[in-house]
Amino acid sequence: MISYKDAGVDIDAGNDFVEAIKADVKSTFNANVLGGIGSFAGAYALPSGYKEPVLLGATDGVGTKLKLAIESNRFSTIGIDLVAMCVNDLICNFGEPLFFLDYYATGKLVPANAKEVVSGIAQGCRIAECALIGGETAEMPGMYSEEDFDLAGFSTGIAEKSELDRIPHVKAGQVLVALPSSGVHSNGYSLVRKLFFDRLGMSFDSKIADETLIDILLEPTRIYVKDFKANKSKIKALAHITGGGIVENLPRVLPKNLRAVVKKESIKVLPIFEFMSEYVSQEDMYRTFNMGVGMVWVVDEADVEAVCEATDGYVIGHLIDGVKGVDLV
């Protein structure tokens, strides 16, 4: 006789894991969450107060940053990254996150590690003010080696239909306000790993600007939801600066006849990017990384002071008439 456990899947470990994460998951619930944990689907009541509510969906992962978490055996913050990559996209369409789901696939479930990951996801949901209403854990020996796992996140938000299209609100003369990133965030890690560990032979304990390299690289992606909610009335459009950097993400919120002028000297470049710039061309740096800017908001000149005082934002440029794109000057 052969059992499922003999094939590499431990149902009891999975059940124990679900019990272990219940408190973290419930800590994200609000009055709109219907039912508890363990049903076939999560249920969430739509909030009232919208004239024409539209649901928005976003999904993402954390790329090969996950490999660094696995290799360093540090799992407490990677879940924050997962939430951030989804909810930061939602707010770019003027959506406020409602709920989140995760998918955790592994060769062999290690409950302690998985609990840390989900605890981070719950922390990210609390920061983003959304509920973690469901998830799936899949143990798949043969698909993944025992040490490896992968993560995917799914977030649903809500927006007023009339607020979805931001393009008509974007005009020449408006100002570009940068909100700082917390670090590399969750993009460009294939290049990061190639440079630091393959090319330079550095270790996790190597120091850059008095910080340990692994601490810098695993710093979780900043979540901008609360900043957005507090300043929504003053934001004309906003761009999440992910893979492709400012030059590829900012044009996504511009009409065809407007061009962004971004002053490189105004960007508060983080030390990790300054270090990397000694080995990577400036063009590749700005087309791969956020360079210290996690999000760019387009605001009227009259609102710049109020927005910057309410956040840690600062001006990096403005919009002019021209062909859609970005000039780094």
Short mmCIF file of N, CA and C in Angstrom, two decimals, residues 148 186 201 231:
data_model
loop_
_atom_site.label_atom_id
_atom_site.label_comp_id
_atom_site.label_asym_id
_atom_site.label_seq_id
_atom_site.Cartn_x
_atom_site.Cartn_y
_atom_site.Cartn_z
N ASP A 148 12.32 24.98 -2.21
CA ASP A 148 11.75 26.06 -2.99
C ASP A 148 10.24 26.21 -2.79
N SER A 186 10.53 45.12 -5.51
CA SER A 186 10.43 43.72 -5.94
C SER A 186 10.67 43.54 -7.43
N GLY A 201 30.92 38.58 -6.17
CA GLY A 201 31.23 37.58 -5.15
C GLY A 201 30.95 38.03 -3.73
N ASN A 231 -4.69 61.72 0.32
CA ASN A 231 -4.43 62.82 -0.62
C ASN A 231 -5.17 62.66 -1.94
#
